[in-house]
mmCIF file of C-alpha atoms in Angstrom:
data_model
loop_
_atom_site.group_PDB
_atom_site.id
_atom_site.type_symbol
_atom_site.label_atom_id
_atom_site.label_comp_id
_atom_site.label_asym_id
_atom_site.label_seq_id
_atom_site.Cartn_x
_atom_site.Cartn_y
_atom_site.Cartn_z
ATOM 1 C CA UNK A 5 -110.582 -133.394 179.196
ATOM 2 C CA UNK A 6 -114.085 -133.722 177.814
ATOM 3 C CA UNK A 7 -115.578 -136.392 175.472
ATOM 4 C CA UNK A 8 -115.860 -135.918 172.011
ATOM 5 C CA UNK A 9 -119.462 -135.905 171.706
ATOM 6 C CA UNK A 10 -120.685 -139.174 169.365
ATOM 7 C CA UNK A 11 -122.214 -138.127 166.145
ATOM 8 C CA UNK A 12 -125.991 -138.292 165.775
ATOM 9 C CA UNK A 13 -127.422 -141.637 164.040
ATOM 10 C CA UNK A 14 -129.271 -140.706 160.544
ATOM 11 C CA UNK A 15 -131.504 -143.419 158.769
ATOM 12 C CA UNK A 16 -134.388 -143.720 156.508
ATOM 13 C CA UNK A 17 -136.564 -146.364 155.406
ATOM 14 C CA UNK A 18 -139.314 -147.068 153.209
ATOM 15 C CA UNK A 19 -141.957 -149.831 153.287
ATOM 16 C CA UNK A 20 -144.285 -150.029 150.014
ATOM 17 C CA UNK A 21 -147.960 -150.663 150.112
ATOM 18 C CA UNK A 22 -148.750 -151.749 146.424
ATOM 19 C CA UNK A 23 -152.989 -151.438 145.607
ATOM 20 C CA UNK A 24 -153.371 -148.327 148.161
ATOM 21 C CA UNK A 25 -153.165 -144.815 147.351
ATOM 22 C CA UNK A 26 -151.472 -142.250 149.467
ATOM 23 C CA UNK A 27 -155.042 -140.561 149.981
ATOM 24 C CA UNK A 28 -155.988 -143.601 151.017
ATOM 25 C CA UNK A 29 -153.258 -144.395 153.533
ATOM 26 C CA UNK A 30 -153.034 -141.035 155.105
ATOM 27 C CA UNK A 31 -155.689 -140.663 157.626
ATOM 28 C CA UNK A 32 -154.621 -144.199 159.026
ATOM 29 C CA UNK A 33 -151.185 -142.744 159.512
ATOM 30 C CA UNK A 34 -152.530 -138.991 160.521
ATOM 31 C CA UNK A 35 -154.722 -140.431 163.240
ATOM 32 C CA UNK A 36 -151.418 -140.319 166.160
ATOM 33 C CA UNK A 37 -152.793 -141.935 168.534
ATOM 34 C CA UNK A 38 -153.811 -145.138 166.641
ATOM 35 C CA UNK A 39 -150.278 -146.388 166.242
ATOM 36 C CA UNK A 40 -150.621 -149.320 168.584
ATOM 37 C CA UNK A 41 -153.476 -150.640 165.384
ATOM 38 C CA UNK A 42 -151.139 -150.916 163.004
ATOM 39 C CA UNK A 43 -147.589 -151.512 164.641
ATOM 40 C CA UNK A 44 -147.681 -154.733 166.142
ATOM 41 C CA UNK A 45 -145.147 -154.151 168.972
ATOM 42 C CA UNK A 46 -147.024 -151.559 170.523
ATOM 43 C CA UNK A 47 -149.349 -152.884 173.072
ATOM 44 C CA UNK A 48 -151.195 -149.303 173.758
ATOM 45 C CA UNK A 49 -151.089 -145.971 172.107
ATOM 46 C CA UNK A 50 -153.056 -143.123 173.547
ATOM 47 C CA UNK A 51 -153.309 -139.499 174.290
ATOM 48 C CA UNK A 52 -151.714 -138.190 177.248
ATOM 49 C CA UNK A 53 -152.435 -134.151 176.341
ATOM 50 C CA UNK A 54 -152.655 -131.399 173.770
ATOM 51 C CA UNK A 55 -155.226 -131.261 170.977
ATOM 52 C CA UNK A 56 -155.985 -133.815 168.948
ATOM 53 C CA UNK A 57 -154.162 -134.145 165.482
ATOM 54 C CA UNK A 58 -152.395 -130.470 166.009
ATOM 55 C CA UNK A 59 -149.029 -129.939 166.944
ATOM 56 C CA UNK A 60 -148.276 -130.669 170.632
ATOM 57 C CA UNK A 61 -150.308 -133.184 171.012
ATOM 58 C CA UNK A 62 -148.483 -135.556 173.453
ATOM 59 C CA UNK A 63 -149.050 -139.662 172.933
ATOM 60 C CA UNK A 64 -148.018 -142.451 175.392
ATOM 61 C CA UNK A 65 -146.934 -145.703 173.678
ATOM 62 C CA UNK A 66 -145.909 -149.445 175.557
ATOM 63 C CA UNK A 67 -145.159 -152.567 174.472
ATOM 64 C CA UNK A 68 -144.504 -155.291 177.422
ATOM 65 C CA UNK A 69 -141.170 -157.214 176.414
ATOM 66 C CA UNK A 70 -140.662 -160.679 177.824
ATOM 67 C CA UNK A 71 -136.732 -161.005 178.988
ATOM 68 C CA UNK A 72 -135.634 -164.030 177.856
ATOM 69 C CA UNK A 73 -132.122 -163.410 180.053
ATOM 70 C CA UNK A 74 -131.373 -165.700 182.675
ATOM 71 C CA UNK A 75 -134.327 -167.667 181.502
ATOM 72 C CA UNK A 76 -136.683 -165.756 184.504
ATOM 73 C CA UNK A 77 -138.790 -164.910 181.873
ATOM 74 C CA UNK A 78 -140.005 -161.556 183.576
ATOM 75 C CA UNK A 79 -142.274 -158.715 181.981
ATOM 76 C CA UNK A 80 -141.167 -155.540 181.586
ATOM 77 C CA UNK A 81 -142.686 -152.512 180.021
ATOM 78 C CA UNK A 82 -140.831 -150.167 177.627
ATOM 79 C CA UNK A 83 -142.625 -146.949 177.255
ATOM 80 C CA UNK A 84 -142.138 -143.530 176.033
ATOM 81 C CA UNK A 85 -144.153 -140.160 175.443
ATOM 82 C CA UNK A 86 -143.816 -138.697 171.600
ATOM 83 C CA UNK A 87 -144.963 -135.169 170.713
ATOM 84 C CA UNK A 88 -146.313 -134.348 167.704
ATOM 85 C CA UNK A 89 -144.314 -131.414 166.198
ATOM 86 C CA UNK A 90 -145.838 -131.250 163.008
ATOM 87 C CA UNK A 91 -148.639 -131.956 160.741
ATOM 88 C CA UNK A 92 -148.767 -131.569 156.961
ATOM 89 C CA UNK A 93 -151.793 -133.404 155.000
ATOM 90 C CA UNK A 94 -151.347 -131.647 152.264
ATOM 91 C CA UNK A 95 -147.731 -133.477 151.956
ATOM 92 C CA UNK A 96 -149.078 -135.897 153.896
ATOM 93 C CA UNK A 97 -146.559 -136.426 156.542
ATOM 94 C CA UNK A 98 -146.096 -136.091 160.292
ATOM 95 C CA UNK A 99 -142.972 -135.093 162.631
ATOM 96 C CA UNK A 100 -142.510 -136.209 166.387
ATOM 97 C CA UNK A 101 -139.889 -136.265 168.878
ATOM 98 C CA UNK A 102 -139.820 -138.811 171.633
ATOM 99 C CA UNK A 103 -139.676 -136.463 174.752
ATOM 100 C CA UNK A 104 -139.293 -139.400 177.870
ATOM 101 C CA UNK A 105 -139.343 -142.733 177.639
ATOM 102 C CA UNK A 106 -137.639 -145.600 179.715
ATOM 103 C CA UNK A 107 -136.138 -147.360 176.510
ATOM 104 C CA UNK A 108 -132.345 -145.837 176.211
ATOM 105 C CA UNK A 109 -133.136 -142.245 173.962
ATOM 106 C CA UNK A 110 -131.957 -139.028 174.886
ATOM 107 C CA UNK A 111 -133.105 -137.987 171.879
ATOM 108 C CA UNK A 112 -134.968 -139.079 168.767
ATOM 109 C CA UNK A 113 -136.797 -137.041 165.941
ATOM 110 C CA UNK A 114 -138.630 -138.795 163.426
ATOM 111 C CA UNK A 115 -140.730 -137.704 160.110
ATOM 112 C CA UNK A 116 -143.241 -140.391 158.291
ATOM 113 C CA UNK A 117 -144.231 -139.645 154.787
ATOM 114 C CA UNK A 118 -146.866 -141.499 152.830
ATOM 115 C CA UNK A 119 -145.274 -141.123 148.886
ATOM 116 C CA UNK A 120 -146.801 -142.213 145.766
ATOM 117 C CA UNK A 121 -144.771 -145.160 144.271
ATOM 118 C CA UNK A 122 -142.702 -143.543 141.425
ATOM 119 C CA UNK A 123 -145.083 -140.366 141.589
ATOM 120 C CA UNK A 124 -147.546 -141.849 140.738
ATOM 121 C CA UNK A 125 -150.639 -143.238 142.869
ATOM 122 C CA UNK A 126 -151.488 -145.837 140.409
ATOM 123 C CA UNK A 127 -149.039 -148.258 141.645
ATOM 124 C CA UNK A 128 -149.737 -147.860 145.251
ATOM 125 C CA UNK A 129 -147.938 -146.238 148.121
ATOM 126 C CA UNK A 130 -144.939 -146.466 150.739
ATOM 127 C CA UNK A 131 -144.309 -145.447 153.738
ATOM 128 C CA UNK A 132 -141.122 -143.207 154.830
ATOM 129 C CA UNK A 133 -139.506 -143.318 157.859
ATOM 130 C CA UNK A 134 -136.424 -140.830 158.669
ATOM 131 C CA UNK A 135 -134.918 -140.234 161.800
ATOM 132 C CA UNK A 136 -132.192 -139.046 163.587
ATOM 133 C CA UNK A 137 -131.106 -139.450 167.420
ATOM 134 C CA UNK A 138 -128.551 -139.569 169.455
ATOM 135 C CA UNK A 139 -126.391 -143.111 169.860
ATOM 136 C CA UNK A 140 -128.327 -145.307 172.208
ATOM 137 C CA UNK A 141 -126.514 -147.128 174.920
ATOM 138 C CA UNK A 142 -126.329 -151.120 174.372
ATOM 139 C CA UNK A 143 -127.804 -150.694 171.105
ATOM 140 C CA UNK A 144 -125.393 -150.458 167.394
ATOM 141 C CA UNK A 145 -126.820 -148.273 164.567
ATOM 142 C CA UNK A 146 -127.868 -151.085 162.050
ATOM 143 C CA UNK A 147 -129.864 -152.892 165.346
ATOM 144 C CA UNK A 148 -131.817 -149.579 165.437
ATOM 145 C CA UNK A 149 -132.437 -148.942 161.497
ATOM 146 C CA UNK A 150 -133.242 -152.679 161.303
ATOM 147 C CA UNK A 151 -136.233 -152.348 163.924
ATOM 148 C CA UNK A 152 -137.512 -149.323 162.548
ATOM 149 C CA UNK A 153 -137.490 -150.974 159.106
ATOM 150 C CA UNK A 154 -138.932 -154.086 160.164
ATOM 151 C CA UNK A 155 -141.618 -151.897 161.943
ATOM 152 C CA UNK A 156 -142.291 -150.178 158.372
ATOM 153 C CA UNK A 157 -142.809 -153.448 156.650
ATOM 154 C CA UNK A 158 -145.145 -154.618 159.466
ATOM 155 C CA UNK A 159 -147.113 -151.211 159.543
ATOM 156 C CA UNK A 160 -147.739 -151.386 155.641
ATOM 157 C CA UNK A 161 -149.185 -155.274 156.010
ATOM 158 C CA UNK A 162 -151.822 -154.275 158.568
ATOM 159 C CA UNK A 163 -152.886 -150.820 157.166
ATOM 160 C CA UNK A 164 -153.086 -152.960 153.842
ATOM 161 C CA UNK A 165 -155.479 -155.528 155.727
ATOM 162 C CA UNK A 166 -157.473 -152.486 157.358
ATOM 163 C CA UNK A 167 -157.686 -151.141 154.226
ATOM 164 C CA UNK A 168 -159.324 -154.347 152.811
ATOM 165 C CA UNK A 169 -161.648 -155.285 155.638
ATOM 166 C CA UNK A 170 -165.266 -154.374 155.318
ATOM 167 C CA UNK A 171 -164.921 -151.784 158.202
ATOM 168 C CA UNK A 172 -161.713 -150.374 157.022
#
């Protein structure tokens, strides 16, 4: 008899970013190959092939993870390749699916938005963060959402300090 397949995992998250504007906020987020700049458990984030900012464009992103089991220590590095699917800056939001990786997904699609706060840009921004994937193996639902929402909050503080630098 075959297994019931497992229903796909559905969140969404949003991080705010109060004395930015969306405008303001977008080319930070549009530039996807930059993501290691402003998410700080990315190590490197560059482009492997396509054209840049256009649809098909193909990033590689790693972060080297310290494994605290067994108390050894040892490095590893969790990678994966995400292709840009869409591009809207008009709406100002992107769409990628991660298409290999070493990390556990057989699938994962994601959309970012950058929103005005209550429609209105006067109040700042926030960043949205949907996706949906299949279940991952050793991992439970709320471990996922809670990454990807402690990844928002993170991403908002550092494109807020970018924003403010001098060279920002």
């Amino acid at each position: 008899m075959a297994e019931e397949p497992q229903p796909k995992w559905e969140g969404k998250v949003t991080a705010k970013l109060i004395g930015s504007t969306p405008d303001q906020v977008w080319p930070l987020l549009e530039d996807f190959c930059s993501l290691n700049k402003y998410l700080p458990t990315i190590d490197t984030c560059h482009q492997v092939e396509g054209v840049y900012g256009q649809p098909g464009l193909i990033r590689y992103c790693a972060s080297t993870i310290t494994s605290s089991s067994r108390g050894t220590g040892e490095k590893a590095i969790k990678w994966c390749h995400e292709k840009l699917l869409a591009m809207d800056p008009i709406e100002r939001c992107l769409t990628y699916e991660v298409v290999d990786n070493n990390m556990g997904f057989n699938s994962y699609l994601s959309t970012m938005k950058v929103l005005p706060i209550d429609g209105d840009d006067e109040h700042g921004c926030q960043i949205e963060w949907s996706f949906v994937c299949d279940p991952i193996g050793g991992f439970r639902f709320d471990d996922l959402l809670t990454y990807i929402d402690s990844s928002a909050r993170s991403m908002v503080e550092k494109i807020g300090k970018a924003l403010q630098s001098p060279d920002g």
